[in-house]
Amino acid sequence: MDNTDKEILKLLSQDGRKPYSEIAKFLDISNTMVHQRVSKMKQKGYLKGVEVVLDERKMGYEWSAFTGIELKEDSDSKAIIAALEKIPEVIECYYITGKYTLYIRIVARDSEHMRSVLYEKIDHIPGVLKTESLIDFGTAFKRGVPIV
């Protein structure tokens, strides 16, 4: 990856829908070169795609929580992850070290919905020993990795 690739990534990270023609004009290169470089970066896995980012609160999800999940057996993690993937309110899942094996992020419409997701869905997944949640009061900031 050279400096031109990095500059293209910087521009796309600011606006993933920015037309290649604008990128080409800004970098003083051809549209074809931008297209070829983006295709190559997609092929090599630097770009995984462009996604729409929804505002959770405007979509009706007023509550969010980060939840650590302690498993009865770590070897059960694949089955537990498969079960978590079926719960639409679980929007992120990470392997972590320490007391918990998995760390998830949950969204909910209100406190009753959050309680339902935690106690009626997650706690009933076979292999889940216990959960501990931290309520999220809002995002101070979120960004992608630095492009250097």
PDB file of C-alpha atoms in Angstrom:
ATOM      1  CA  MET A   1       0.000   0.000   0.000  1.00  0.00           C
ATOM      2  CA  ASP A   2       1.492   3.331  -1.045  1.00  0.00           C
ATOM      3  CA  ASN A   3       0.632   6.933  -0.175  1.00  0.00           C
ATOM      4  CA  THR A   4      -1.956   7.214  -2.956  1.00  0.00           C
ATOM      5  CA  ASP A   5      -3.803   4.164  -1.615  1.00  0.00           C
ATOM      6  CA  LYS A   6      -3.704   5.672   1.876  1.00  0.00           C
ATOM      7  CA  GLU A   7      -5.080   8.990   0.622  1.00  0.00           C
ATOM      8  CA  ILE A   8      -7.902   7.165  -1.167  1.00  0.00           C
ATOM      9  CA  LEU A   9      -8.709   5.298   2.053  1.00  0.00           C
ATOM     10  CA  LYS A  10      -8.705   8.542   4.055  1.00  0.00           C
ATOM     11  CA  LEU A  11     -11.182  10.115   1.655  1.00  0.00           C
ATOM     12  CA  LEU A  12     -13.407   7.025   1.609  1.00  0.00           C
ATOM     13  CA  SER A  13     -13.335   6.767   5.407  1.00  0.00           C
ATOM     14  CA  GLN A  14     -14.762  10.301   5.561  1.00  0.00           C
ATOM     15  CA  ASP A  15     -17.486   9.473   3.020  1.00  0.00           C
ATOM     16  CA  GLY A  16     -17.761   5.933   1.708  1.00  0.00           C
ATOM     17  CA  ARG A  17     -20.054   7.117  -1.095  1.00  0.00           C
ATOM     18  CA  LYS A  18     -17.686   9.794  -2.395  1.00  0.00           C
ATOM     19  CA  PRO A  19     -17.583   9.485  -6.195  1.00  0.00           C
ATOM     20  CA  TYR A  20     -14.339   8.179  -7.625  1.00  0.00           C
ATOM     21  CA  SER A  21     -14.303  11.208  -9.931  1.00  0.00           C
ATOM     22  CA  GLU A  22     -14.070  13.546  -6.904  1.00  0.00           C
ATOM     23  CA  ILE A  23     -11.300  11.435  -5.381  1.00  0.00           C
ATOM     24  CA  ALA A  24      -9.432  11.443  -8.698  1.00  0.00           C
ATOM     25  CA  LYS A  25      -9.763  15.201  -9.044  1.00  0.00           C
ATOM     26  CA  PHE A  26      -8.642  15.825  -5.449  1.00  0.00           C
ATOM     27  CA  LEU A  27      -5.590  13.537  -5.835  1.00  0.00           C
ATOM     28  CA  ASP A  28      -4.888  14.616  -9.430  1.00  0.00           C
ATOM     29  CA  ILE A  29      -5.076  11.087 -10.807  1.00  0.00           C
ATOM     30  CA  SER A  30      -7.439   9.387 -13.281  1.00  0.00           C
ATOM     31  CA  ASN A  31     -10.834   7.896 -12.422  1.00  0.00           C
ATOM     32  CA  THR A  32      -9.549   4.595 -13.791  1.00  0.00           C
ATOM     33  CA  MET A  33      -6.604   4.636 -11.392  1.00  0.00           C
ATOM     34  CA  VAL A  34      -8.904   5.252  -8.419  1.00  0.00           C
ATOM     35  CA  HIS A  35     -11.206   2.435  -9.532  1.00  0.00           C
ATOM     36  CA  GLN A  36      -8.287   0.025 -10.047  1.00  0.00           C
ATOM     37  CA  ARG A  37      -6.731   0.865  -6.684  1.00  0.00           C
ATOM     38  CA  VAL A  38     -10.036   0.536  -4.808  1.00  0.00           C
ATOM     39  CA  SER A  39     -10.693  -2.813  -6.517  1.00  0.00           C
ATOM     40  CA  LYS A  40      -7.213  -4.009  -5.560  1.00  0.00           C
ATOM     41  CA  MET A  41      -7.662  -2.883  -1.923  1.00  0.00           C
ATOM     42  CA  LYS A  42     -11.032  -4.703  -1.783  1.00  0.00           C
ATOM     43  CA  GLN A  43      -9.441  -7.832  -3.232  1.00  0.00           C
ATOM     44  CA  LYS A  44      -6.618  -7.715  -0.661  1.00  0.00           C
ATOM     45  CA  GLY A  45      -9.085  -7.153   2.199  1.00  0.00           C
ATOM     46  CA  TYR A  46      -8.176  -3.567   3.165  1.00  0.00           C
ATOM     47  CA  LEU A  47     -11.713  -2.493   2.284  1.00  0.00           C
ATOM     48  CA  LYS A  48     -14.422  -4.803   3.556  1.00  0.00           C
ATOM     49  CA  GLY A  49     -17.262  -2.772   2.093  1.00  0.00           C
ATOM     50  CA  VAL A  50     -19.275   0.359   2.564  1.00  0.00           C
ATOM     51  CA  GLU A  51     -22.025   0.267   5.141  1.00  0.00           C
ATOM     52  CA  VAL A  52     -24.951   2.411   6.151  1.00  0.00           C
ATOM     53  CA  VAL A  53     -24.670   3.598   9.762  1.00  0.00           C
ATOM     54  CA  LEU A  54     -28.079   3.953  11.402  1.00  0.00           C
ATOM     55  CA  ASP A  55     -28.735   6.251  14.356  1.00  0.00           C
ATOM     56  CA  GLU A  56     -29.806   3.786  17.039  1.00  0.00           C
ATOM     57  CA  ARG A  57     -31.856   6.300  19.018  1.00  0.00           C
ATOM     58  CA  LYS A  58     -33.714   7.555  15.966  1.00  0.00           C
ATOM     59  CA  MET A  59     -34.459   3.932  15.124  1.00  0.00           C
ATOM     60  CA  GLY A  60     -36.158   3.576  18.526  1.00  0.00           C
ATOM     61  CA  TYR A  61     -33.347   1.954  20.524  1.00  0.00           C
ATOM     62  CA  GLU A  62     -33.013   4.223  23.552  1.00  0.00           C
ATOM     63  CA  TRP A  63     -30.968   1.742  25.616  1.00  0.00           C
ATOM     64  CA  SER A  64     -27.607   0.148  24.958  1.00  0.00           C
ATOM     65  CA  ALA A  65     -25.468  -2.103  27.147  1.00  0.00           C
ATOM     66  CA  PHE A  66     -22.080  -3.749  27.053  1.00  0.00           C
ATOM     67  CA  THR A  67     -22.412  -7.230  28.510  1.00  0.00           C
ATOM     68  CA  GLY A  68     -19.715  -9.657  29.576  1.00  0.00           C
ATOM     69  CA  ILE A  69     -20.692 -13.306  29.257  1.00  0.00           C
ATOM     70  CA  GLU A  70     -19.136 -15.952  31.469  1.00  0.00           C
ATOM     71  CA  LEU A  71     -19.425 -19.439  29.988  1.00  0.00           C
ATOM     72  CA  LYS A  72     -19.756 -22.755  31.791  1.00  0.00           C
ATOM     73  CA  GLU A  73     -17.154 -24.139  29.374  1.00  0.00           C
ATOM     74  CA  ASP A  74     -15.118 -22.068  26.919  1.00  0.00           C
ATOM     75  CA  SER A  75     -15.419 -24.944  24.464  1.00  0.00           C
ATOM     76  CA  ASP A  76     -19.133 -24.045  24.147  1.00  0.00           C
ATOM     77  CA  SER A  77     -18.314 -20.655  22.599  1.00  0.00           C
ATOM     78  CA  LYS A  78     -19.162 -21.576  18.980  1.00  0.00           C
ATOM     79  CA  ALA A  79     -22.668 -22.750  19.879  1.00  0.00           C
ATOM     80  CA  ILE A  80     -23.224 -19.744  22.130  1.00  0.00           C
ATOM     81  CA  ILE A  81     -22.052 -17.331  19.429  1.00  0.00           C
ATOM     82  CA  ALA A  82     -24.401 -19.011  16.947  1.00  0.00           C
ATOM     83  CA  ALA A  83     -27.279 -18.490  19.406  1.00  0.00           C
ATOM     84  CA  LEU A  84     -26.282 -14.848  20.003  1.00  0.00           C
ATOM     85  CA  GLU A  85     -26.244 -14.219  16.247  1.00  0.00           C
ATOM     86  CA  LYS A  86     -29.952 -15.133  16.179  1.00  0.00           C
ATOM     87  CA  ILE A  87     -30.800 -12.326  18.635  1.00  0.00           C
ATOM     88  CA  PRO A  88     -31.222  -9.140  16.549  1.00  0.00           C
ATOM     89  CA  GLU A  89     -30.611  -6.856  19.541  1.00  0.00           C
ATOM     90  CA  VAL A  90     -27.068  -8.241  19.940  1.00  0.00           C
ATOM     91  CA  ILE A  91     -25.204  -6.034  17.482  1.00  0.00           C
ATOM     92  CA  GLU A  92     -21.556  -6.776  18.369  1.00  0.00           C
ATOM     93  CA  CYS A  93     -19.700  -9.739  19.846  1.00  0.00           C
ATOM     94  CA  TYR A  94     -16.030 -10.001  20.807  1.00  0.00           C
ATOM     95  CA  TYR A  95     -13.718 -12.632  22.268  1.00  0.00           C
ATOM     96  CA  ILE A  96     -11.906 -11.130  25.247  1.00  0.00           C
ATOM     97  CA  THR A  97      -9.499 -12.132  27.984  1.00  0.00           C
ATOM     98  CA  GLY A  98     -10.171 -12.095  31.692  1.00  0.00           C
ATOM     99  CA  LYS A  99     -13.276 -13.033  33.627  1.00  0.00           C
ATOM    100  CA  TYR A 100     -15.515 -13.214  30.560  1.00  0.00           C
ATOM    101  CA  THR A 101     -15.072 -15.150  27.352  1.00  0.00           C
ATOM    102  CA  LEU A 102     -17.373 -12.990  25.258  1.00  0.00           C
ATOM    103  CA  TYR A 103     -18.290  -9.322  25.367  1.00  0.00           C
ATOM    104  CA  ILE A 104     -21.387  -8.193  23.505  1.00  0.00           C
ATOM    105  CA  ARG A 105     -23.244  -4.981  22.811  1.00  0.00           C
ATOM    106  CA  ILE A 106     -27.019  -4.993  23.051  1.00  0.00           C
ATOM    107  CA  VAL A 107     -29.554  -2.388  21.961  1.00  0.00           C
ATOM    108  CA  ALA A 108     -33.099  -2.144  23.324  1.00  0.00           C
ATOM    109  CA  ARG A 109     -36.120   0.136  23.046  1.00  0.00           C
ATOM    110  CA  ASP A 110     -36.436   0.608  26.814  1.00  0.00           C
ATOM    111  CA  SER A 111     -35.532  -0.963  30.163  1.00  0.00           C
ATOM    112  CA  GLU A 112     -38.207  -3.671  29.869  1.00  0.00           C
ATOM    113  CA  HIS A 113     -36.964  -4.654  26.434  1.00  0.00           C
ATOM    114  CA  MET A 114     -33.378  -4.773  27.787  1.00  0.00           C
ATOM    115  CA  ARG A 115     -34.493  -6.973  30.674  1.00  0.00           C
ATOM    116  CA  SER A 116     -36.262  -9.276  28.233  1.00  0.00           C
ATOM    117  CA  VAL A 117     -33.209  -9.612  25.979  1.00  0.00           C
ATOM    118  CA  LEU A 118     -30.901 -10.331  28.913  1.00  0.00           C
ATOM    119  CA  TYR A 119     -33.072 -12.607  31.030  1.00  0.00           C
ATOM    120  CA  GLU A 120     -35.363 -14.288  28.522  1.00  0.00           C
ATOM    121  CA  LYS A 121     -32.979 -14.687  25.599  1.00  0.00           C
ATOM    122  CA  ILE A 122     -29.302 -14.544  26.578  1.00  0.00           C
ATOM    123  CA  ASP A 123     -29.517 -16.150  30.018  1.00  0.00           C
ATOM    124  CA  HIS A 124     -31.426 -19.094  28.493  1.00  0.00           C
ATOM    125  CA  ILE A 125     -28.696 -19.961  26.002  1.00  0.00           C
ATOM    126  CA  PRO A 126     -27.249 -23.325  27.039  1.00  0.00           C
ATOM    127  CA  GLY A 127     -23.682 -22.882  28.293  1.00  0.00           C
ATOM    128  CA  VAL A 128     -24.086 -19.299  29.547  1.00  0.00           C
ATOM    129  CA  LEU A 129     -23.106 -19.236  33.215  1.00  0.00           C
ATOM    130  CA  LYS A 130     -23.803 -15.569  33.936  1.00  0.00           C
ATOM    131  CA  THR A 131     -23.771 -12.084  32.482  1.00  0.00           C
ATOM    132  CA  GLU A 132     -22.761  -8.656  33.730  1.00  0.00           C
ATOM    133  CA  SER A 133     -23.950  -5.521  31.970  1.00  0.00           C
ATOM    134  CA  LEU A 134     -22.853  -1.909  31.858  1.00  0.00           C
ATOM    135  CA  ILE A 135     -25.422   0.555  30.546  1.00  0.00           C
ATOM    136  CA  ASP A 136     -24.178   2.825  27.767  1.00  0.00           C
ATOM    137  CA  PHE A 137     -25.271   6.469  28.162  1.00  0.00           C
ATOM    138  CA  GLY A 138     -24.011   7.520  24.740  1.00  0.00           C
ATOM    139  CA  THR A 139     -21.000   7.482  22.485  1.00  0.00           C
ATOM    140  CA  ALA A 140     -18.371  10.131  23.222  1.00  0.00           C
ATOM    141  CA  PHE A 141     -16.696   9.263  19.890  1.00  0.00           C
ATOM    142  CA  LYS A 142     -16.141   6.374  17.551  1.00  0.00           C
ATOM    143  CA  ARG A 143     -13.722   6.215  14.667  1.00  0.00           C
ATOM    144  CA  GLY A 144     -11.952   3.861  12.343  1.00  0.00           C
ATOM    145  CA  VAL A 145      -8.322   2.887  12.599  1.00  0.00           C
ATOM    146  CA  PRO A 146      -5.759   5.580  11.791  1.00  0.00           C
ATOM    147  CA  ILE A 147      -4.412   5.513   8.247  1.00  0.00           C
ATOM    148  CA  VAL A 148      -0.702   6.254   8.465  1.00  0.00           C
TER     149      VAL A 148
END
